[in-house]
Amino acid sequence: MPKRVDHEERRRRVAEALWRIASTRGLESASLRDVAAEAGMSLGQLQHYFTGKDELLVFALGHINELATQRVRERILALHTGPGEPPPRDVLRETAKVMLPLDDESRSGILVQVAYFARAVVDERMLAHAQEGLPLLLDFFSGQIRRAVERGEVAAHRDPRTEAMLLMALTDGLANHALMGGWSAEEALRLIDVHLERLFTV
């Protein structure tokens, strides 16, 4: 009986091969042939799933975001074992941590995002796709800060949407500087903690 091929697993394998190349050699020098070899398949097999590099980047970025969401969920569950929803501050901190290059997995993910966004600036189709995720993250951060205001943990005069935008911008900027070696990822996390301490001081 012929072996059943898990096509979605193969697509994930290709995306993870792209991440490994990104973490060692950078994305721009990685051809589809390089990615195929890293994934242990032929170029023809890879092109059965992805017709070009941009399509591969779109899938890889989506897969990265799914894994990041899963990591945030697992970390929060590990921190919060009691009843009810976890504290907003913990949720925001753990989400920000996943957005920083604190380990190889996060670093590779950020490298893929940087390459993707660089292409999106000059490609309207990819730009539209990139813009889809920003409102979702903004709504998520805003919702957590709104919860914190309702719980009396953040001052009532703070506007949740504005504070969410500031936290997103701070985290993105710190991640990029840490990626370039301007400072360590640990120092970036310390600055996130400083910002959250100020935000959650009533």
mmCIF file with all atom_site columns, N, CA and C in Angstrom, residues 132-184:
data_model
loop_
_atom_site.group_PDB
_atom_site.id
_atom_site.type_symbol
_atom_site.label_atom_id
_atom_site.label_alt_id
_atom_site.label_comp_id
_atom_site.label_asym_id
_atom_site.label_entity_id
_atom_site.label_seq_id
_atom_site.pdbx_PDB_ins_code
_atom_site.Cartn_x
_atom_site.Cartn_y
_atom_site.Cartn_z
_atom_site.occupancy
_atom_site.B_iso_or_equiv
_atom_site.pdbx_formal_charge
_atom_site.auth_seq_id
_atom_site.auth_comp_id
_atom_site.auth_asym_id
_atom_site.auth_atom_id
_atom_site.pdbx_PDB_model_num
ATOM 1   N N  . GLU A 1 132 ? -2.817  42.845 7.211  1.00 0.00 ? 132 GLU A N  1
ATOM 2   C CA . GLU A 1 132 ? -3.939  42.132 7.824  1.00 0.00 ? 132 GLU A CA 1
ATOM 3   C C  . GLU A 1 132 ? -3.687  41.806 9.294  1.00 0.00 ? 132 GLU A C  1
ATOM 4   N N  . GLY A 1 133 ? -2.423  41.464 9.632  1.00 0.00 ? 133 GLY A N  1
ATOM 5   C CA . GLY A 1 133 ? -2.137  41.028 10.991 1.00 0.00 ? 133 GLY A CA 1
ATOM 6   C C  . GLY A 1 133 ? -2.010  42.158 11.997 1.00 0.00 ? 133 GLY A C  1
ATOM 7   N N  . LEU A 1 134 ? -1.722  43.370 11.537 1.00 0.00 ? 134 LEU A N  1
ATOM 8   C CA . LEU A 1 134 ? -1.483  44.476 12.463 1.00 0.00 ? 134 LEU A CA 1
ATOM 9   C C  . LEU A 1 134 ? -2.722  44.853 13.276 1.00 0.00 ? 134 LEU A C  1
ATOM 10  N N  . PRO A 1 135 ? -3.898  44.986 12.654 1.00 0.00 ? 135 PRO A N  1
ATOM 11  C CA . PRO A 1 135 ? -5.081  45.307 13.471 1.00 0.00 ? 135 PRO A CA 1
ATOM 12  C C  . PRO A 1 135 ? -5.413  44.231 14.503 1.00 0.00 ? 135 PRO A C  1
ATOM 13  N N  . LEU A 1 136 ? -5.134  42.966 14.166 1.00 0.00 ? 136 LEU A N  1
ATOM 14  C CA . LEU A 1 136 ? -5.423  41.877 15.101 1.00 0.00 ? 136 LEU A CA 1
ATOM 15  C C  . LEU A 1 136 ? -4.556  41.995 16.353 1.00 0.00 ? 136 LEU A C  1
ATOM 16  N N  . LEU A 1 137 ? -3.259  42.270 16.145 1.00 0.00 ? 137 LEU A N  1
ATOM 17  C CA . LEU A 1 137 ? -2.364  42.424 17.294 1.00 0.00 ? 137 LEU A CA 1
ATOM 18  C C  . LEU A 1 137 ? -2.725  43.670 18.093 1.00 0.00 ? 137 LEU A C  1
ATOM 19  N N  . LEU A 1 138 ? -3.058  44.746 17.384 1.00 0.00 ? 138 LEU A N  1
ATOM 20  C CA . LEU A 1 138 ? -3.456  45.977 18.067 1.00 0.00 ? 138 LEU A CA 1
ATOM 21  C C  . LEU A 1 138 ? -4.710  45.752 18.904 1.00 0.00 ? 138 LEU A C  1
ATOM 22  N N  . ASP A 1 139 ? -5.684  45.054 18.353 1.00 0.00 ? 139 ASP A N  1
ATOM 23  C CA . ASP A 1 139 ? -6.913  44.766 19.101 1.00 0.00 ? 139 ASP A CA 1
ATOM 24  C C  . ASP A 1 139 ? -6.626  43.894 20.318 1.00 0.00 ? 139 ASP A C  1
ATOM 25  N N  . PHE A 1 140 ? -5.715  42.942 20.159 1.00 0.00 ? 140 PHE A N  1
ATOM 26  C CA . PHE A 1 140 ? -5.366  42.050 21.270 1.00 0.00 ? 140 PHE A CA 1
ATOM 27  C C  . PHE A 1 140 ? -4.717  42.840 22.407 1.00 0.00 ? 140 PHE A C  1
ATOM 28  N N  . PHE A 1 141 ? -3.724  43.670 22.070 1.00 0.00 ? 141 PHE A N  1
ATOM 29  C CA . PHE A 1 141 ? -3.056  44.479 23.093 1.00 0.00 ? 141 PHE A CA 1
ATOM 30  C C  . PHE A 1 141 ? -4.044  45.465 23.732 1.00 0.00 ? 141 PHE A C  1
ATOM 31  N N  . SER A 1 142 ? -4.864  46.100 22.885 1.00 0.00 ? 142 SER A N  1
ATOM 32  C CA . SER A 1 142 ? -5.846  47.057 23.412 1.00 0.00 ? 142 SER A CA 1
ATOM 33  C C  . SER A 1 142 ? -6.803  46.375 24.389 1.00 0.00 ? 142 SER A C  1
ATOM 34  N N  . GLY A 1 143 ? -7.243  45.180 24.027 1.00 0.00 ? 143 GLY A N  1
ATOM 35  C CA . GLY A 1 143 ? -8.165  44.451 24.883 1.00 0.00 ? 143 GLY A CA 1
ATOM 36  C C  . GLY A 1 143 ? -7.566  44.124 26.243 1.00 0.00 ? 143 GLY A C  1
ATOM 37  N N  . GLN A 1 144 ? -6.293  43.746 26.259 1.00 0.00 ? 144 GLN A N  1
ATOM 38  C CA . GLN A 1 144 ? -5.635  43.433 27.526 1.00 0.00 ? 144 GLN A CA 1
ATOM 39  C C  . GLN A 1 144 ? -5.472  44.689 28.385 1.00 0.00 ? 144 GLN A C  1
ATOM 40  N N  . ILE A 1 145 ? -5.133  45.806 27.759 1.00 0.00 ? 145 ILE A N  1
ATOM 41  C CA . ILE A 1 145 ? -4.965  47.053 28.522 1.00 0.00 ? 145 ILE A CA 1
ATOM 42  C C  . ILE A 1 145 ? -6.322  47.546 29.018 1.00 0.00 ? 145 ILE A C  1
ATOM 43  N N  . ARG A 1 146 ? -7.367  47.368 28.223 1.00 0.00 ? 146 ARG A N  1
ATOM 44  C CA . ARG A 1 146 ? -8.715  47.740 28.659 1.00 0.00 ? 146 ARG A CA 1
ATOM 45  C C  . ARG A 1 146 ? -9.127  46.901 29.872 1.00 0.00 ? 146 ARG A C  1
ATOM 46  N N  . ARG A 1 147 ? -8.812  45.611 29.849 1.00 0.00 ? 147 ARG A N  1
ATOM 47  C CA . ARG A 1 147 ? -9.077  44.753 31.006 1.00 0.00 ? 147 ARG A CA 1
ATOM 48  C C  . ARG A 1 147 ? -8.343  45.257 32.236 1.00 0.00 ? 147 ARG A C  1
ATOM 49  N N  . ALA A 1 148 ? -7.089  45.668 32.028 1.00 0.00 ? 148 ALA A N  1
ATOM 50  C CA . ALA A 1 148 ? -6.284  46.157 33.151 1.00 0.00 ? 148 ALA A CA 1
ATOM 51  C C  . ALA A 1 148 ? -6.876  47.432 33.741 1.00 0.00 ? 148 ALA A C  1
ATOM 52  N N  . VAL A 1 149 ? -7.403  48.314 32.884 1.00 0.00 ? 149 VAL A N  1
ATOM 53  C CA . VAL A 1 149 ? -8.065  49.529 33.372 1.00 0.00 ? 149 VAL A CA 1
ATOM 54  C C  . VAL A 1 149 ? -9.282  49.149 34.204 1.00 0.00 ? 149 VAL A C  1
ATOM 55  N N  . GLU A 1 150 ? -10.090 48.205 33.701 1.00 0.00 ? 150 GLU A N  1
ATOM 56  C CA . GLU A 1 150 ? -11.295 47.768 34.412 1.00 0.00 ? 150 GLU A CA 1
ATOM 57  C C  . GLU A 1 150 ? -10.959 47.123 35.747 1.00 0.00 ? 150 GLU A C  1
ATOM 58  N N  . ARG A 1 151 ? -9.791  46.464 35.827 1.00 0.00 ? 151 ARG A N  1
ATOM 59  C CA . ARG A 1 151 ? -9.364  45.814 37.072 1.00 0.00 ? 151 ARG A CA 1
ATOM 60  C C  . ARG A 1 151 ? -8.665  46.788 38.025 1.00 0.00 ? 151 ARG A C  1
ATOM 61  N N  . GLY A 1 152 ? -8.510  48.046 37.604 1.00 0.00 ? 152 GLY A N  1
ATOM 62  C CA . GLY A 1 152 ? -7.848  49.036 38.438 1.00 0.00 ? 152 GLY A CA 1
ATOM 63  C C  . GLY A 1 152 ? -6.337  48.912 38.442 1.00 0.00 ? 152 GLY A C  1
ATOM 64  N N  . GLU A 1 153 ? -5.777  48.210 37.459 1.00 0.00 ? 153 GLU A N  1
ATOM 65  C CA . GLU A 1 153 ? -4.323  47.994 37.402 1.00 0.00 ? 153 GLU A CA 1
ATOM 66  C C  . GLU A 1 153 ? -3.607  49.029 36.532 1.00 0.00 ? 153 GLU A C  1
ATOM 67  N N  . VAL A 1 154 ? -4.364  49.698 35.671 1.00 0.00 ? 154 VAL A N  1
ATOM 68  C CA . VAL A 1 154 ? -3.857  50.778 34.826 1.00 0.00 ? 154 VAL A CA 1
ATOM 69  C C  . VAL A 1 154 ? -4.758  51.984 35.051 1.00 0.00 ? 154 VAL A C  1
ATOM 70  N N  . ALA A 1 155 ? -4.166  53.168 35.107 1.00 0.00 ? 155 ALA A N  1
ATOM 71  C CA . ALA A 1 155 ? -4.938  54.383 35.381 1.00 0.00 ? 155 ALA A CA 1
ATOM 72  C C  . ALA A 1 155 ? -6.060  54.579 34.358 1.00 0.00 ? 155 ALA A C  1
ATOM 73  N N  . ALA A 1 156 ? -7.201  55.043 34.835 1.00 0.00 ? 156 ALA A N  1
ATOM 74  C CA . ALA A 1 156 ? -8.397  55.166 34.004 1.00 0.00 ? 156 ALA A CA 1
ATOM 75  C C  . ALA A 1 156 ? -8.215  56.159 32.855 1.00 0.00 ? 156 ALA A C  1
ATOM 76  N N  . HIS A 1 157 ? -7.299  57.140 33.006 1.00 0.00 ? 157 HIS A N  1
ATOM 77  C CA . HIS A 1 157 ? -7.138  58.142 31.954 1.00 0.00 ? 157 HIS A CA 1
ATOM 78  C C  . HIS A 1 157 ? -6.312  57.613 30.768 1.00 0.00 ? 157 HIS A C  1
ATOM 79  N N  . ARG A 1 158 ? -5.723  56.429 30.907 1.00 0.00 ? 158 ARG A N  1
ATOM 80  C CA . ARG A 1 158 ? -4.924  55.856 29.816 1.00 0.00 ? 158 ARG A CA 1
ATOM 81  C C  . ARG A 1 158 ? -5.850  55.352 28.703 1.00 0.00 ? 158 ARG A C  1
ATOM 82  N N  . ASP A 1 159 ? -5.541  55.715 27.492 1.00 0.00 ? 159 ASP A N  1
ATOM 83  C CA . ASP A 1 159 ? -6.319  55.234 26.351 1.00 0.00 ? 159 ASP A CA 1
ATOM 84  C C  . ASP A 1 159 ? -5.751  53.891 25.892 1.00 0.00 ? 159 ASP A C  1
ATOM 85  N N  . PRO A 1 160 ? -6.534  52.803 25.975 1.00 0.00 ? 160 PRO A N  1
ATOM 86  C CA . PRO A 1 160 ? -6.010  51.468 25.657 1.00 0.00 ? 160 PRO A CA 1
ATOM 87  C C  . PRO A 1 160 ? -5.415  51.358 24.249 1.00 0.00 ? 160 PRO A C  1
ATOM 88  N N  . ARG A 1 161 ? -6.055  51.965 23.262 1.00 0.00 ? 161 ARG A N  1
ATOM 89  C CA . ARG A 1 161 ? -5.548  51.856 21.892 1.00 0.00 ? 161 ARG A CA 1
ATOM 90  C C  . ARG A 1 161 ? -4.210  52.569 21.741 1.00 0.00 ? 161 ARG A C  1
ATOM 91  N N  . THR A 1 162 ? -4.111  53.758 22.312 1.00 0.00 ? 162 THR A N  1
ATOM 92  C CA . THR A 1 162 ? -2.847  54.498 22.243 1.00 0.00 ? 162 THR A CA 1
ATOM 93  C C  . THR A 1 162 ? -1.735  53.727 22.942 1.00 0.00 ? 162 THR A C  1
ATOM 94  N N  . GLU A 1 163 ? -2.033  53.204 24.132 1.00 0.00 ? 163 GLU A N  1
ATOM 95  C CA . GLU A 1 163 ? -1.020  52.453 24.879 1.00 0.00 ? 163 GLU A CA 1
ATOM 96  C C  . GLU A 1 163 ? -0.631  51.175 24.137 1.00 0.00 ? 163 GLU A C  1
ATOM 97  N N  . ALA A 1 164 ? -1.595  50.542 23.468 1.00 0.00 ? 164 ALA A N  1
ATOM 98  C CA . ALA A 1 164 ? -1.294  49.341 22.685 1.00 0.00 ? 164 ALA A CA 1
ATOM 99  C C  . ALA A 1 164 ? -0.362  49.670 21.532 1.00 0.00 ? 164 ALA A C  1
ATOM 100 N N  . MET A 1 165 ? -0.615  50.791 20.856 1.00 0.00 ? 165 MET A N  1
ATOM 101 C CA . MET A 1 165 ? 0.245   51.207 19.742 1.00 0.00 ? 165 MET A CA 1
ATOM 102 C C  . MET A 1 165 ? 1.658   51.502 20.225 1.00 0.00 ? 165 MET A C  1
ATOM 103 N N  . LEU A 1 166 ? 1.773   52.147 21.375 1.00 0.00 ? 166 LEU A N  1
ATOM 104 C CA . LEU A 1 166 ? 3.090   52.452 21.935 1.00 0.00 ? 166 LEU A CA 1
ATOM 105 C C  . LEU A 1 166 ? 3.847   51.178 22.291 1.00 0.00 ? 166 LEU A C  1
ATOM 106 N N  . LEU A 1 167 ? 3.146   50.213 22.892 1.00 0.00 ? 167 LEU A N  1
ATOM 107 C CA . LEU A 1 167 ? 3.801   48.957 23.274 1.00 0.00 ? 167 LEU A CA 1
ATOM 108 C C  . LEU A 1 167 ? 4.236   48.177 22.037 1.00 0.00 ? 167 LEU A C  1
ATOM 109 N N  . MET A 1 168 ? 3.395   48.148 21.001 1.00 0.00 ? 168 MET A N  1
ATOM 110 C CA . MET A 1 168 ? 3.765   47.467 19.763 1.00 0.00 ? 168 MET A CA 1
ATOM 111 C C  . MET A 1 168 ? 5.000   48.107 19.131 1.00 0.00 ? 168 MET A C  1
ATOM 112 N N  . ALA A 1 169 ? 4.996   49.441 19.059 1.00 0.00 ? 169 ALA A N  1
ATOM 113 C CA . ALA A 1 169 ? 6.112   50.155 18.446 1.00 0.00 ? 169 ALA A CA 1
ATOM 114 C C  . ALA A 1 169 ? 7.397   49.946 19.243 1.00 0.00 ? 169 ALA A C  1
ATOM 115 N N  . LEU A 1 170 ? 7.285   49.995 20.564 1.00 0.00 ? 170 LEU A N  1
ATOM 116 C CA . LEU A 1 170 ? 8.454   49.789 21.416 1.00 0.00 ? 170 LEU A CA 1
ATOM 117 C C  . LEU A 1 170 ? 9.025   48.390 21.225 1.00 0.00 ? 170 LEU A C  1
ATOM 118 N N  . THR A 1 171 ? 8.152   47.383 21.232 1.00 0.00 ? 171 THR A N  1
ATOM 119 C CA . THR A 1 171 ? 8.610   46.002 21.105 1.00 0.00 ? 171 THR A CA 1
ATOM 120 C C  . THR A 1 171 ? 9.264   45.761 19.747 1.00 0.00 ? 171 THR A C  1
ATOM 121 N N  . ASP A 1 172 ? 8.634   46.249 18.671 1.00 0.00 ? 172 ASP A N  1
ATOM 122 C CA . ASP A 1 172 ? 9.216   46.089 17.337 1.00 0.00 ? 172 ASP A CA 1
ATOM 123 C C  . ASP A 1 172 ? 10.576  46.758 17.237 1.00 0.00 ? 172 ASP A C  1
ATOM 124 N N  . GLY A 1 173 ? 10.672  47.996 17.751 1.00 0.00 ? 173 GLY A N  1
ATOM 125 C CA . GLY A 1 173 ? 11.942  48.717 17.685 1.00 0.00 ? 173 GLY A CA 1
ATOM 126 C C  . GLY A 1 173 ? 13.038  48.025 18.481 1.00 0.00 ? 173 GLY A C  1
ATOM 127 N N  . LEU A 1 174 ? 12.713  47.580 19.685 1.00 0.00 ? 174 LEU A N  1
ATOM 128 C CA . LEU A 1 174 ? 13.689  46.877 20.513 1.00 0.00 ? 174 LEU A CA 1
ATOM 129 C C  . LEU A 1 174 ? 14.129  45.574 19.865 1.00 0.00 ? 174 LEU A C  1
ATOM 130 N N  . ALA A 1 175 ? 13.183  44.859 19.246 1.00 0.00 ? 175 ALA A N  1
ATOM 131 C CA . ALA A 1 175 ? 13.516  43.594 18.584 1.00 0.00 ? 175 ALA A CA 1
ATOM 132 C C  . ALA A 1 175 ? 14.498  43.823 17.449 1.00 0.00 ? 175 ALA A C  1
ATOM 133 N N  . ASN A 1 176 ? 14.270  44.858 16.648 1.00 0.00 ? 176 ASN A N  1
ATOM 134 C CA . ASN A 1 176 ? 15.169  45.138 15.524 1.00 0.00 ? 176 ASN A CA 1
ATOM 135 C C  . ASN A 1 176 ? 16.557  45.534 15.988 1.00 0.00 ? 176 ASN A C  1
ATOM 136 N N  . HIS A 1 177 ? 16.636  46.374 17.018 1.00 0.00 ? 177 HIS A N  1
ATOM 137 C CA . HIS A 1 177 ? 17.949  46.777 17.532 1.00 0.00 ? 177 HIS A CA 1
ATOM 138 C C  . HIS A 1 177 ? 18.678  45.591 18.157 1.00 0.00 ? 177 HIS A C  1
ATOM 139 N N  . ALA A 1 178 ? 17.947  44.738 18.854 1.00 0.00 ? 178 ALA A N  1
ATOM 140 C CA . ALA A 1 178 ? 18.574  43.547 19.442 1.00 0.00 ? 178 ALA A CA 1
ATOM 141 C C  . ALA A 1 178 ? 19.064  42.606 18.347 1.00 0.00 ? 178 ALA A C  1
ATOM 142 N N  . LEU A 1 179 ? 18.297  42.510 17.276 1.00 0.00 ? 179 LEU A N  1
ATOM 143 C CA . LEU A 1 179 ? 18.674  41.652 16.155 1.00 0.00 ? 179 LEU A CA 1
ATOM 144 C C  . LEU A 1 179 ? 19.980  42.131 15.520 1.00 0.00 ? 179 LEU A C  1
ATOM 145 N N  . MET A 1 180 ? 20.162  43.436 15.464 1.00 0.00 ? 180 MET A N  1
ATOM 146 C CA . MET A 1 180 ? 21.373  44.014 14.860 1.00 0.00 ? 180 MET A CA 1
ATOM 147 C C  . MET A 1 180 ? 22.529  44.128 15.842 1.00 0.00 ? 180 MET A C  1
ATOM 148 N N  . GLY A 1 181 ? 22.312  43.737 17.095 1.00 0.00 ? 181 GLY A N  1
ATOM 149 C CA . GLY A 1 181 ? 23.380  43.772 18.081 1.00 0.00 ? 181 GLY A CA 1
ATOM 150 C C  . GLY A 1 181 ? 23.566  45.117 18.746 1.00 0.00 ? 181 GLY A C  1
ATOM 151 N N  . GLY A 1 182 ? 22.577  46.017 18.589 1.00 0.00 ? 182 GLY A N  1
ATOM 152 C CA . GLY A 1 182 ? 22.667  47.319 19.254 1.00 0.00 ? 182 GLY A CA 1
ATOM 153 C C  . GLY A 1 182 ? 22.654  47.169 20.760 1.00 0.00 ? 182 GLY A C  1
ATOM 154 N N  . TRP A 1 183 ? 21.904  46.203 21.216 1.00 0.00 ? 183 TRP A N  1
ATOM 155 C CA . TRP A 1 183 ? 21.901  45.777 22.620 1.00 0.00 ? 183 TRP A CA 1
ATOM 156 C C  . TRP A 1 183 ? 21.396  44.346 22.672 1.00 0.00 ? 183 TRP A C  1
ATOM 157 N N  . SER A 1 184 ? 21.513  43.738 23.812 1.00 0.00 ? 184 SER A N  1
ATOM 158 C CA . SER A 1 184 ? 21.117  42.333 23.912 1.00 0.00 ? 184 SER A CA 1
ATOM 159 C C  . SER A 1 184 ? 19.595  42.200 23.987 1.00 0.00 ? 184 SER A C  1
#
